[in-house]
């Protein structure tokens, strides 16, 4: 599945093609983090309101606080990783030492520590903060490896295809696990969520070590071919922030990513409520619907990569978002009994979700090259961290507003052992708005930003040529 560096010839960038197993190892680094995030997005709010028994407004505050802290620690860990000096390089120590805490704190999120509402709330807030710190320590340095592994425009898209194949594969696997575990323990909601958290924790940690061991040699190979070393950046944080937000293509990318993932994760957060309360289906049906979305997204990744090679990332994103908007709008009008149509819309949505995974993360590597041309330094950590920071801030506020809207609309919470409560019409309408019109508006904004994104394939080729010329001048 490797692609030749057609845009950057061997005379320009004499970097060997990436081996298949290196791509596999890199992709594996996103398996465990995707599993945990997928379980959190799909199940945490539902778990807090129907198992722990927290009111929707208070329950929504837990992921909001966790995500806000996650957003705050992103630039901190991004800058620290940029400045790390270690025999393993800047990124790998964070992944290695953060892996075990990452798994442990995820498991602790699925324990009901008390029947007291405020004890529960503060327990979940503290564990969420600890988990998101460990998650960032692992995932942010991992994400910044992409430009260290290849400089080729098409190979980066393919590499991200491997990454998100593992990401979506992990997401699907976590849903299959949920379906199996829920079927084994149908009468004990608290136990089934705790076992799900434990199994996912045990599965999520080992792939992080596989990624470290499988990609280190490639990073060294690229450094040797380009004459670059994995040196910490020397610019102060304030200057880095100023340069990052004066980078016009970067502003487009974070906007595209923000609105794409607001649509993804808001839909994921409300989907279980939609299946159970609006479609009158058993809770066990929900993982099947989510698998239909993410399974389609997984299958579509590499066809979309091929389309991107021919027509460019912008065209791929616009096509994917157009399909996704059709699906989101259709969900609003869906009624109980239209189960077949629900699955058809889930498949159409999956085609769009696939491009939301693939395109923004491929664009950010171009932004890093553009910044290096303007500043003379590569600061992957600061760009990745601020990209994710703004996305998480927006997501935290979005999920909180959904929870508050359910609260205001009169959503009736329940606790473990109780039957699912009957919801008033106002709560059902709030769920439908959250799954239809809101994500649709976000996707339209993302389309507008993508249309005006300034770095085309040809412009990126010019950037790389100028960087190579600058390197020759320094050597001379």
Tab-separated table of C-alpha atoms in Angstrom:
chain	number	residue	atom	x	y	z
A	1	UNK	CA	0.000	0.000	0.000
A	2	UNK	CA	3.010	2.248	-0.152
A	3	UNK	CA	3.014	5.069	-2.639
A	4	UNK	CA	5.985	6.510	-4.397
A	5	UNK	CA	6.998	10.088	-3.799
A	6	UNK	CA	5.803	11.345	-7.121
A	7	UNK	CA	5.572	14.939	-5.988
A	8	UNK	CA	8.905	14.899	-4.177
A	9	UNK	CA	11.327	12.900	-6.302
A	10	UNK	CA	14.220	10.920	-4.796
A	11	UNK	CA	16.588	13.655	-5.948
A	12	UNK	CA	14.620	16.181	-3.922
A	13	UNK	CA	13.865	14.158	-0.816
A	14	UNK	CA	15.885	10.903	-0.814
A	15	UNK	CA	13.711	9.144	1.755
A	16	UNK	CA	13.001	5.409	1.222
A	17	UNK	CA	9.422	4.233	0.901
A	18	UNK	CA	7.780	3.366	4.176
A	19	UNK	CA	7.449	-0.356	4.871
A	20	UNK	CA	4.034	-1.928	5.326
A	21	UNK	CA	4.818	-3.121	8.855
A	22	UNK	CA	5.933	0.363	9.880
A	23	UNK	CA	2.572	1.708	8.735
A	24	UNK	CA	0.862	-1.059	10.689
A	25	UNK	CA	2.817	-0.223	13.846
A	26	UNK	CA	2.005	3.471	13.484
A	27	UNK	CA	-1.669	2.721	12.965
A	28	UNK	CA	-1.722	0.515	16.066
A	29	UNK	CA	-0.829	3.530	18.192
A	30	UNK	CA	-4.373	4.863	17.742
A	31	UNK	CA	-6.150	1.573	18.504
A	32	UNK	CA	-6.354	1.814	22.283
A	33	UNK	CA	-7.030	5.529	22.474
A	34	UNK	CA	-9.807	5.164	19.894
A	35	UNK	CA	-11.411	2.347	21.881
A	36	UNK	CA	-11.524	4.392	25.071
A	37	UNK	CA	-12.729	7.596	23.434
A	38	UNK	CA	-15.395	5.686	21.521
A	39	UNK	CA	-16.732	4.076	24.691
A	40	UNK	CA	-16.718	7.443	26.481
A	41	UNK	CA	-18.504	9.273	23.680
A	42	UNK	CA	-21.149	6.619	23.121
A	43	UNK	CA	-21.759	5.444	26.686
A	44	UNK	CA	-20.506	7.801	29.417
A	45	UNK	CA	-23.386	10.288	29.482
A	46	UNK	CA	-25.923	7.457	29.265
A	47	UNK	CA	-24.080	5.563	32.048
A	48	UNK	CA	-24.036	8.603	34.325
A	49	UNK	CA	-27.761	9.321	33.878
A	50	UNK	CA	-29.194	5.772	33.796
A	51	UNK	CA	-26.766	3.736	35.961
A	52	UNK	CA	-25.093	6.162	38.381
A	53	UNK	CA	-28.320	8.204	38.507
A	54	UNK	CA	-26.878	11.699	38.088
A	55	UNK	CA	-29.260	14.405	36.782
A	56	UNK	CA	-28.538	15.185	33.067
A	57	UNK	CA	-27.187	18.682	33.748
A	58	UNK	CA	-24.780	17.434	36.412
A	59	UNK	CA	-23.855	14.355	34.368
A	60	UNK	CA	-23.031	16.543	31.349
A	61	UNK	CA	-20.704	18.607	33.553
A	62	UNK	CA	-18.419	15.584	34.057
A	63	UNK	CA	-17.309	15.221	30.413
A	64	UNK	CA	-17.307	19.011	30.091
A	65	UNK	CA	-14.827	19.450	32.962
A	66	UNK	CA	-12.755	16.530	31.657
A	67	UNK	CA	-12.661	17.943	28.140
A	68	UNK	CA	-11.859	21.473	29.292
A	69	UNK	CA	-8.954	20.140	31.334
A	70	UNK	CA	-7.994	17.986	28.367
A	71	UNK	CA	-7.947	21.110	26.228
A	72	UNK	CA	-5.853	23.000	28.789
A	73	UNK	CA	-3.251	20.268	29.147
A	74	UNK	CA	-2.880	19.793	25.365
A	75	UNK	CA	-0.675	22.861	24.729
A	76	UNK	CA	1.212	22.232	27.983
A	77	UNK	CA	2.122	18.664	27.037
A	78	UNK	CA	2.623	19.711	23.405
A	79	UNK	CA	5.220	22.301	24.381
A	80	UNK	CA	6.850	19.984	26.933
A	81	UNK	CA	7.148	17.220	24.344
A	82	UNK	CA	8.627	19.701	21.850
A	83	UNK	CA	11.254	20.555	24.492
A	84	UNK	CA	11.942	17.007	25.733
A	85	UNK	CA	15.518	15.752	25.601
A	86	UNK	CA	15.762	11.974	25.860
A	87	UNK	CA	17.737	9.155	24.171
A	88	UNK	CA	14.416	7.926	22.712
A	89	UNK	CA	13.646	11.321	21.170
A	90	UNK	CA	11.014	13.922	22.041
A	91	UNK	CA	7.809	11.859	21.643
A	92	UNK	CA	8.368	8.268	22.706
A	93	UNK	CA	9.033	8.770	26.459
A	94	UNK	CA	5.604	10.351	26.873
A	95	UNK	CA	3.911	7.414	25.165
A	96	UNK	CA	5.783	4.775	27.154
A	97	UNK	CA	5.348	6.298	30.617
A	98	UNK	CA	1.763	7.438	30.035
A	99	UNK	CA	0.397	4.098	28.788
A	100	UNK	CA	-0.292	2.340	32.118
A	101	UNK	CA	-1.952	5.344	33.866
A	102	UNK	CA	-4.049	5.823	30.724
A	103	UNK	CA	-5.512	2.314	31.049
A	104	UNK	CA	-5.949	2.458	34.832
A	105	UNK	CA	-7.872	5.735	34.983
A	106	UNK	CA	-10.146	4.669	32.137
A	107	UNK	CA	-11.236	1.623	34.139
A	108	UNK	CA	-11.906	3.726	37.250
A	109	UNK	CA	-14.405	5.854	35.293
A	110	UNK	CA	-16.863	2.936	35.206
A	111	UNK	CA	-17.141	2.311	38.929
A	112	UNK	CA	-20.111	3.670	40.908
A	113	UNK	CA	-18.362	4.751	44.139
A	114	UNK	CA	-21.388	5.842	46.175
A	115	UNK	CA	-25.124	6.487	46.091
A	116	UNK	CA	-24.559	10.102	47.142
A	117	UNK	CA	-24.956	12.396	44.130
A	118	UNK	CA	-22.179	14.832	45.045
A	119	UNK	CA	-19.698	12.107	46.022
A	120	UNK	CA	-20.328	10.542	42.614
A	121	UNK	CA	-19.973	13.846	40.807
A	122	UNK	CA	-16.638	14.798	42.342
A	123	UNK	CA	-15.290	11.259	41.975
A	124	UNK	CA	-16.055	11.228	38.247
A	125	UNK	CA	-14.664	14.745	37.758
A	126	UNK	CA	-11.335	13.872	39.421
A	127	UNK	CA	-10.967	10.569	37.571
A	128	UNK	CA	-11.891	12.263	34.293
A	129	UNK	CA	-9.164	14.868	34.838
A	130	UNK	CA	-6.590	12.155	35.604
A	131	UNK	CA	-7.646	10.055	32.604
A	132	UNK	CA	-7.514	12.952	30.144
A	133	UNK	CA	-4.050	13.933	31.389
A	134	UNK	CA	-2.765	10.418	30.730
A	135	UNK	CA	-4.628	10.271	27.412
A	136	UNK	CA	-2.969	13.481	26.191
A	137	UNK	CA	0.453	12.280	27.338
A	138	UNK	CA	0.036	9.245	25.077
A	139	UNK	CA	-2.017	10.481	22.142
A	140	UNK	CA	-0.614	13.943	21.431
A	141	UNK	CA	3.043	12.843	21.028
A	142	UNK	CA	1.754	9.911	18.949
A	143	UNK	CA	-0.148	12.213	16.586
A	144	UNK	CA	2.934	14.373	16.030
A	145	UNK	CA	4.871	11.380	14.660
A	146	UNK	CA	3.175	11.655	11.244
A	147	UNK	CA	5.465	14.320	9.718
A	148	UNK	CA	8.492	12.580	11.291
A	149	UNK	CA	7.682	9.350	9.422
A	150	UNK	CA	7.291	10.744	5.889
A	151	UNK	CA	7.418	14.015	3.961
A	152	UNK	CA	5.505	12.729	0.935
A	153	UNK	CA	2.062	14.306	0.300
A	154	UNK	CA	0.325	11.100	-0.815
A	155	UNK	CA	2.157	8.839	1.623
A	156	UNK	CA	0.953	11.018	4.503
A	157	UNK	CA	-2.637	10.522	3.385
A	158	UNK	CA	-2.030	6.756	3.162
A	159	UNK	CA	-0.344	6.755	6.577
A	160	UNK	CA	-3.346	8.472	8.090
A	161	UNK	CA	-5.465	5.865	6.335
A	162	UNK	CA	-3.629	3.193	8.356
A	163	UNK	CA	-3.994	5.230	11.510
A	164	UNK	CA	-7.713	5.661	11.159
A	165	UNK	CA	-8.202	2.076	10.019
A	166	UNK	CA	-6.922	1.060	13.439
A	167	UNK	CA	-8.866	3.899	15.039
A	168	UNK	CA	-12.152	2.865	13.462
A	169	UNK	CA	-11.307	-0.807	13.905
A	170	UNK	CA	-10.745	-0.192	17.611
A	171	UNK	CA	-13.984	1.749	17.811
A	172	UNK	CA	-15.908	-1.064	16.153
A	173	UNK	CA	-14.203	-3.674	18.321
A	174	UNK	CA	-15.161	-1.730	21.457
A	175	UNK	CA	-18.799	-1.725	20.339
A	176	UNK	CA	-18.697	-5.469	19.652
A	177	UNK	CA	-17.238	-5.973	23.129
A	178	UNK	CA	-20.023	-3.843	24.559
A	179	UNK	CA	-22.670	-5.898	22.786
A	180	UNK	CA	-21.168	-9.189	24.020
A	181	UNK	CA	-20.745	-7.986	27.609
A	182	UNK	CA	-24.196	-6.405	27.729
A	183	UNK	CA	-25.709	-9.699	26.514
A	184	UNK	CA	-23.820	-11.618	29.226
A	185	UNK	CA	-25.026	-9.335	32.030
A	186	UNK	CA	-28.442	-8.022	30.924
A	187	UNK	CA	-29.819	-7.609	34.451
A	188	UNK	CA	-26.893	-5.803	36.116
A	189	UNK	CA	-26.122	-2.498	34.345
A	190	UNK	CA	-23.484	-1.470	36.885
A	191	UNK	CA	-21.529	-4.719	36.478
A	192	UNK	CA	-21.674	-4.746	32.678
A	193	UNK	CA	-20.214	-1.236	32.395
A	194	UNK	CA	-17.476	-2.011	34.919
A	195	UNK	CA	-16.468	-5.169	33.022
A	196	UNK	CA	-16.541	-3.239	29.728
A	197	UNK	CA	-14.199	-0.639	31.237
A	198	UNK	CA	-11.830	-3.315	32.535
A	199	UNK	CA	-11.617	-5.278	29.283
A	200	UNK	CA	-11.112	-2.142	27.187
A	201	UNK	CA	-8.350	-0.980	29.547
A	202	UNK	CA	-6.488	-4.277	29.217
A	203	UNK	CA	-6.762	-4.273	25.421
A	204	UNK	CA	-5.940	-0.565	24.948
A	205	UNK	CA	-2.460	-0.412	26.491
A	206	UNK	CA	-0.282	-2.975	24.562
A	207	UNK	CA	-0.719	-1.396	21.071
A	208	UNK	CA	0.930	1.793	22.369
A	209	UNK	CA	4.142	-0.155	23.006
A	210	UNK	CA	3.841	-1.837	19.589
A	211	UNK	CA	3.751	1.610	17.969
A	212	UNK	CA	6.864	2.770	19.830
A	213	UNK	CA	8.876	-0.338	18.963
A	214	UNK	CA	7.685	-0.476	15.358
A	215	UNK	CA	8.294	3.146	14.299
A	216	UNK	CA	11.511	4.228	16.045
A	217	UNK	CA	13.743	2.885	13.290
A	218	UNK	CA	11.750	4.710	10.600
A	219	UNK	CA	12.008	8.073	12.389
A	220	UNK	CA	15.777	7.610	12.573
A	221	UNK	CA	15.828	6.688	8.871
A	222	UNK	CA	13.990	9.879	7.888
A	223	UNK	CA	16.292	11.991	10.070
A	224	UNK	CA	19.344	10.434	8.445
A	225	UNK	CA	17.961	10.997	4.938
A	226	UNK	CA	17.057	14.646	5.560
A	227	UNK	CA	20.018	15.557	7.739
A	228	UNK	CA	17.682	16.675	10.508
A	229	UNK	CA	17.839	15.757	14.178
A	230	UNK	CA	15.044	15.403	16.749
A	231	UNK	CA	16.058	18.590	18.534
A	232	UNK	CA	13.810	20.426	21.023
A	233	UNK	CA	12.392	23.747	19.838
A	234	UNK	CA	13.978	26.885	21.262
A	235	UNK	CA	11.166	29.408	20.880
A	236	UNK	CA	9.298	30.485	24.054
A	237	UNK	CA	5.651	29.416	24.390
A	238	UNK	CA	4.231	32.910	23.861
A	239	UNK	CA	6.102	33.248	20.579
A	240	UNK	CA	4.994	29.795	19.441
A	241	UNK	CA	1.341	30.653	20.127
A	242	UNK	CA	1.680	33.927	18.247
A	243	UNK	CA	3.200	32.217	15.204
A	244	UNK	CA	0.677	29.354	15.279
A	245	UNK	CA	-2.321	31.674	15.207
A	246	UNK	CA	-0.789	33.916	12.560
A	247	UNK	CA	-0.562	30.851	10.293
A	248	UNK	CA	-3.573	31.291	7.992
A	249	UNK	CA	-3.818	27.662	6.736
A	250	UNK	CA	-3.687	26.475	10.363
A	251	UNK	CA	-6.747	28.548	11.240
A	252	UNK	CA	-8.667	26.876	8.424
A	253	UNK	CA	-7.598	23.391	9.550
A	254	UNK	CA	-8.620	23.861	13.178
A	255	UNK	CA	-11.963	25.244	12.016
A	256	UNK	CA	-12.549	22.274	9.710
A	257	UNK	CA	-11.548	19.842	12.443
A	258	UNK	CA	-13.590	21.594	15.117
A	259	UNK	CA	-16.865	21.551	13.215
A	260	UNK	CA	-16.355	18.046	11.777
A	261	UNK	CA	-15.726	16.531	15.179
A	262	UNK	CA	-18.415	18.501	16.926
A	263	UNK	CA	-20.804	16.832	14.489
A	264	UNK	CA	-19.214	13.395	15.029
A	265	UNK	CA	-19.134	13.419	18.791
A	266	UNK	CA	-22.387	15.239	19.456
A	267	UNK	CA	-24.141	12.671	17.275
A	268	UNK	CA	-22.328	9.861	19.080
A	269	UNK	CA	-23.233	11.261	22.509
A	270	UNK	CA	-26.939	11.520	21.725
A	271	UNK	CA	-27.282	8.431	19.474
A	272	UNK	CA	-28.023	5.985	22.289
A	273	UNK	CA	-30.779	8.252	23.608
A	274	UNK	CA	-32.173	8.471	20.055
A	275	UNK	CA	-32.203	4.688	19.528
A	276	UNK	CA	-33.755	3.914	22.927
A	277	UNK	CA	-36.220	6.782	23.372
A	278	UNK	CA	-37.075	8.065	19.867
A	279	UNK	CA	-36.982	4.755	17.977
A	280	UNK	CA	-38.375	2.654	20.875
A	281	UNK	CA	-35.660	0.016	20.423
A	282	UNK	CA	-33.913	-2.059	23.126
A	283	UNK	CA	-30.629	-0.700	24.503
A	284	UNK	CA	-28.848	-3.751	23.029
A	285	UNK	CA	-29.714	-2.459	19.526
A	286	UNK	CA	-27.585	0.655	19.923
A	287	UNK	CA	-24.127	-0.943	19.390
A	288	UNK	CA	-25.375	-2.393	16.077
A	289	UNK	CA	-26.338	1.069	14.808
A	290	UNK	CA	-22.987	2.517	15.886
A	291	UNK	CA	-21.171	-0.392	14.203
A	292	UNK	CA	-23.052	0.337	10.966
A	293	UNK	CA	-21.696	3.912	11.016
A	294	UNK	CA	-18.131	3.108	11.999
A	295	UNK	CA	-17.892	-0.085	9.951
A	296	UNK	CA	-18.805	1.873	6.828
A	297	UNK	CA	-16.306	4.589	7.766
A	298	UNK	CA	-13.570	1.956	8.125
A	299	UNK	CA	-14.303	0.302	4.780
A	300	UNK	CA	-14.428	3.695	3.033
A	301	UNK	CA	-11.038	4.972	4.283
A	302	UNK	CA	-8.812	3.547	1.565
A	303	UNK	CA	-11.205	4.209	-1.342
A	304	UNK	CA	-11.368	7.818	-0.137
A	305	UNK	CA	-7.527	7.829	-0.019
A	306	UNK	CA	-7.440	6.779	-3.668
A	307	UNK	CA	-9.934	9.475	-4.593
A	308	UNK	CA	-7.795	11.992	-2.690
A	309	UNK	CA	-4.714	11.052	-4.714
A	310	UNK	CA	-6.575	11.815	-7.928
A	311	UNK	CA	-8.788	14.762	-7.016
A	312	UNK	CA	-7.251	16.164	-3.813
A	313	UNK	CA	-8.307	16.317	-0.171
A	314	UNK	CA	-10.700	19.218	-0.629
A	315	UNK	CA	-12.819	17.296	-3.151
A	316	UNK	CA	-12.917	14.223	-0.911
A	317	UNK	CA	-14.067	16.241	2.077
A	318	UNK	CA	-16.781	18.056	0.130
A	319	UNK	CA	-18.156	14.778	-1.252
A	320	UNK	CA	-18.117	13.088	2.150
A	321	UNK	CA	-19.782	15.960	3.945
A	322	UNK	CA	-22.528	16.154	1.331
A	323	UNK	CA	-23.465	12.520	1.979
A	324	UNK	CA	-23.257	12.999	5.734
A	325	UNK	CA	-25.601	16.011	5.704
A	326	UNK	CA	-28.230	13.921	3.924
A	327	UNK	CA	-27.999	11.292	6.676
A	328	UNK	CA	-28.097	13.764	9.597
A	329	UNK	CA	-31.089	15.605	8.193
A	330	UNK	CA	-32.860	12.298	7.610
A	331	UNK	CA	-32.443	11.198	11.239
A	332	UNK	CA	-34.535	14.123	12.451
A	333	UNK	CA	-37.584	12.867	10.529
A	334	UNK	CA	-37.108	9.180	11.340
A	335	UNK	CA	-39.971	7.547	13.267
A	336	UNK	CA	-40.371	4.320	15.290
A	337	UNK	CA	-40.704	1.287	13.027
A	338	UNK	CA	-38.422	2.690	10.293
A	339	UNK	CA	-35.542	0.494	11.404
A	340	UNK	CA	-34.354	-0.387	7.895
A	341	UNK	CA	-34.161	3.277	6.906
A	342	UNK	CA	-32.271	3.987	10.140
A	343	UNK	CA	-29.526	1.542	9.111
A	344	UNK	CA	-29.399	2.965	5.571
A	345	UNK	CA	-28.881	6.469	7.005
A	346	UNK	CA	-26.209	5.064	9.356
A	347	UNK	CA	-24.290	3.656	6.376
A	348	UNK	CA	-24.549	6.937	4.446
A	349	UNK	CA	-23.349	8.826	7.530
A	350	UNK	CA	-20.377	6.439	7.790
A	351	UNK	CA	-19.188	7.461	4.326
A	352	UNK	CA	-19.019	11.081	5.513
A	353	UNK	CA	-17.529	10.272	8.905
A	354	UNK	CA	-14.662	8.526	7.110
A	355	UNK	CA	-13.582	11.795	5.454
A	356	UNK	CA	-13.776	13.618	8.810
A	357	UNK	CA	-11.167	11.165	10.092
A	358	UNK	CA	-8.956	11.253	7.025
A	359	UNK	CA	-8.793	14.811	5.686
A	360	UNK	CA	-8.108	17.244	8.597
A	361	UNK	CA	-5.294	15.120	10.030
A	362	UNK	CA	-3.657	14.983	6.598
A	363	UNK	CA	-3.970	18.755	6.224
A	364	UNK	CA	-2.190	19.534	9.501
A	365	UNK	CA	1.062	17.968	8.269
A	366	UNK	CA	1.053	20.432	5.348
A	367	UNK	CA	0.571	23.294	7.811
A	368	UNK	CA	3.673	22.154	9.734
A	369	UNK	CA	5.761	22.244	6.537
A	370	UNK	CA	4.359	25.705	5.734
A	371	UNK	CA	5.325	26.906	9.213
A	372	UNK	CA	8.835	25.472	8.889
A	373	UNK	CA	9.297	27.409	5.658
A	374	UNK	CA	8.331	30.646	7.419
A	375	UNK	CA	10.128	30.133	10.751
A	376	UNK	CA	12.955	27.664	10.166
A	377	UNK	CA	11.721	25.334	12.954
A	378	UNK	CA	9.481	22.275	13.091
A	379	UNK	CA	7.039	22.555	16.009
A	380	UNK	CA	4.653	19.638	15.518
A	381	UNK	CA	3.643	19.579	19.173
A	382	UNK	CA	2.331	23.136	19.324
A	383	UNK	CA	0.214	22.784	16.162
A	384	UNK	CA	-1.271	19.429	17.070
A	385	UNK	CA	-1.964	20.538	20.630
A	386	UNK	CA	-3.745	23.772	19.688
A	387	UNK	CA	-5.713	22.002	16.991
A	388	UNK	CA	-6.990	19.464	19.513
A	389	UNK	CA	-7.363	22.112	22.268
A	390	UNK	CA	-9.929	24.125	20.326
A	391	UNK	CA	-11.747	20.977	19.217
A	392	UNK	CA	-12.005	19.735	22.795
A	393	UNK	CA	-13.120	23.100	24.133
A	394	UNK	CA	-15.869	23.250	21.546
A	395	UNK	CA	-16.847	19.647	22.204
A	396	UNK	CA	-16.942	20.166	25.974
A	397	UNK	CA	-19.267	23.125	25.621
A	398	UNK	CA	-21.387	21.303	23.037
A	399	UNK	CA	-21.920	18.186	25.174
A	400	UNK	CA	-22.638	20.334	28.220
A	401	UNK	CA	-25.288	22.276	26.316
A	402	UNK	CA	-26.871	19.018	25.123
A	403	UNK	CA	-27.011	17.769	28.716
A	404	UNK	CA	-28.497	21.048	29.938
A	405	UNK	CA	-31.008	21.007	27.080
A	406	UNK	CA	-32.135	17.514	28.128
A	407	UNK	CA	-32.385	18.748	31.713
A	408	UNK	CA	-34.474	21.779	30.733
A	409	UNK	CA	-36.609	19.621	28.421
A	410	UNK	CA	-37.538	17.428	31.372
A	411	UNK	CA	-35.467	14.309	30.715
A	412	UNK	CA	-36.147	11.693	33.421
A	413	UNK	CA	-32.992	10.001	34.748
A	414	UNK	CA	-32.891	6.509	36.293
A	415	UNK	CA	-30.489	4.387	38.363
A	416	UNK	CA	-29.096	0.883	37.991
A	417	UNK	CA	-31.835	-1.745	38.403
A	418	UNK	CA	-34.726	0.507	37.388
A	419	UNK	CA	-36.669	0.220	34.137
A	420	UNK	CA	-35.927	2.779	31.409
A	421	UNK	CA	-38.062	5.848	32.179
A	422	UNK	CA	-40.773	7.136	29.841
A	423	UNK	CA	-39.690	10.514	28.461
A	424	UNK	CA	-41.925	13.573	27.834
A	425	UNK	CA	-42.391	14.920	24.294
A	426	UNK	CA	-40.184	17.918	25.101
A	427	UNK	CA	-37.219	15.618	25.892
A	428	UNK	CA	-37.793	13.600	22.696
A	429	UNK	CA	-37.782	16.804	20.625
A	430	UNK	CA	-34.523	17.910	22.265
A	431	UNK	CA	-32.936	14.565	21.340
A	432	UNK	CA	-34.090	14.900	17.715
A	433	UNK	CA	-32.716	18.440	17.411
A	434	UNK	CA	-29.382	17.315	18.862
A	435	UNK	CA	-29.054	14.477	16.339
A	436	UNK	CA	-30.331	16.313	13.239
A	437	UNK	CA	-30.248	20.103	12.779
A	438	UNK	CA	-27.303	20.869	15.093
A	439	UNK	CA	-24.760	18.530	13.412
A	440	UNK	CA	-26.047	19.569	9.972
A	441	UNK	CA	-25.236	23.239	10.649
A	442	UNK	CA	-21.736	22.298	11.835
A	443	UNK	CA	-21.065	20.227	8.708
A	444	UNK	CA	-22.116	23.097	6.435
A	445	UNK	CA	-19.651	25.423	8.199
A	446	UNK	CA	-16.918	22.803	7.737
A	447	UNK	CA	-17.663	22.630	3.998
A	448	UNK	CA	-17.328	26.414	3.660
A	449	UNK	CA	-13.953	26.417	5.447
A	450	UNK	CA	-12.661	23.519	3.339
A	451	UNK	CA	-13.595	25.259	0.112
A	452	UNK	CA	-11.328	28.212	1.023
A	453	UNK	CA	-8.428	26.128	2.478
A	454	UNK	CA	-5.321	27.591	0.751
A	455	UNK	CA	-2.756	24.715	0.607
A	456	UNK	CA	-3.336	22.676	-2.546
A	457	UNK	CA	-1.220	19.715	-3.672
A	458	UNK	CA	0.753	21.964	-6.043
A	459	UNK	CA	1.380	24.579	-3.352
A	460	UNK	CA	2.614	21.876	-0.988
A	461	UNK	CA	5.081	20.649	-3.628
A	462	UNK	CA	6.467	24.198	-3.870
A	463	UNK	CA	6.850	24.377	-0.083
A	464	UNK	CA	8.876	21.149	0.001
A	465	UNK	CA	11.086	22.286	-2.853
A	466	UNK	CA	11.848	25.553	-1.045
A	467	UNK	CA	12.641	23.683	2.172
A	468	UNK	CA	15.045	21.416	0.305
A	469	UNK	CA	16.713	24.390	-1.365
A	470	UNK	CA	17.153	26.068	2.007
A	471	UNK	CA	18.768	22.910	3.364
A	472	UNK	CA	21.228	22.832	0.426
A	473	UNK	CA	22.134	26.462	1.065
A	474	UNK	CA	22.827	25.760	4.751
A	475	UNK	CA	25.008	22.780	3.860
A	476	UNK	CA	26.887	24.862	1.281
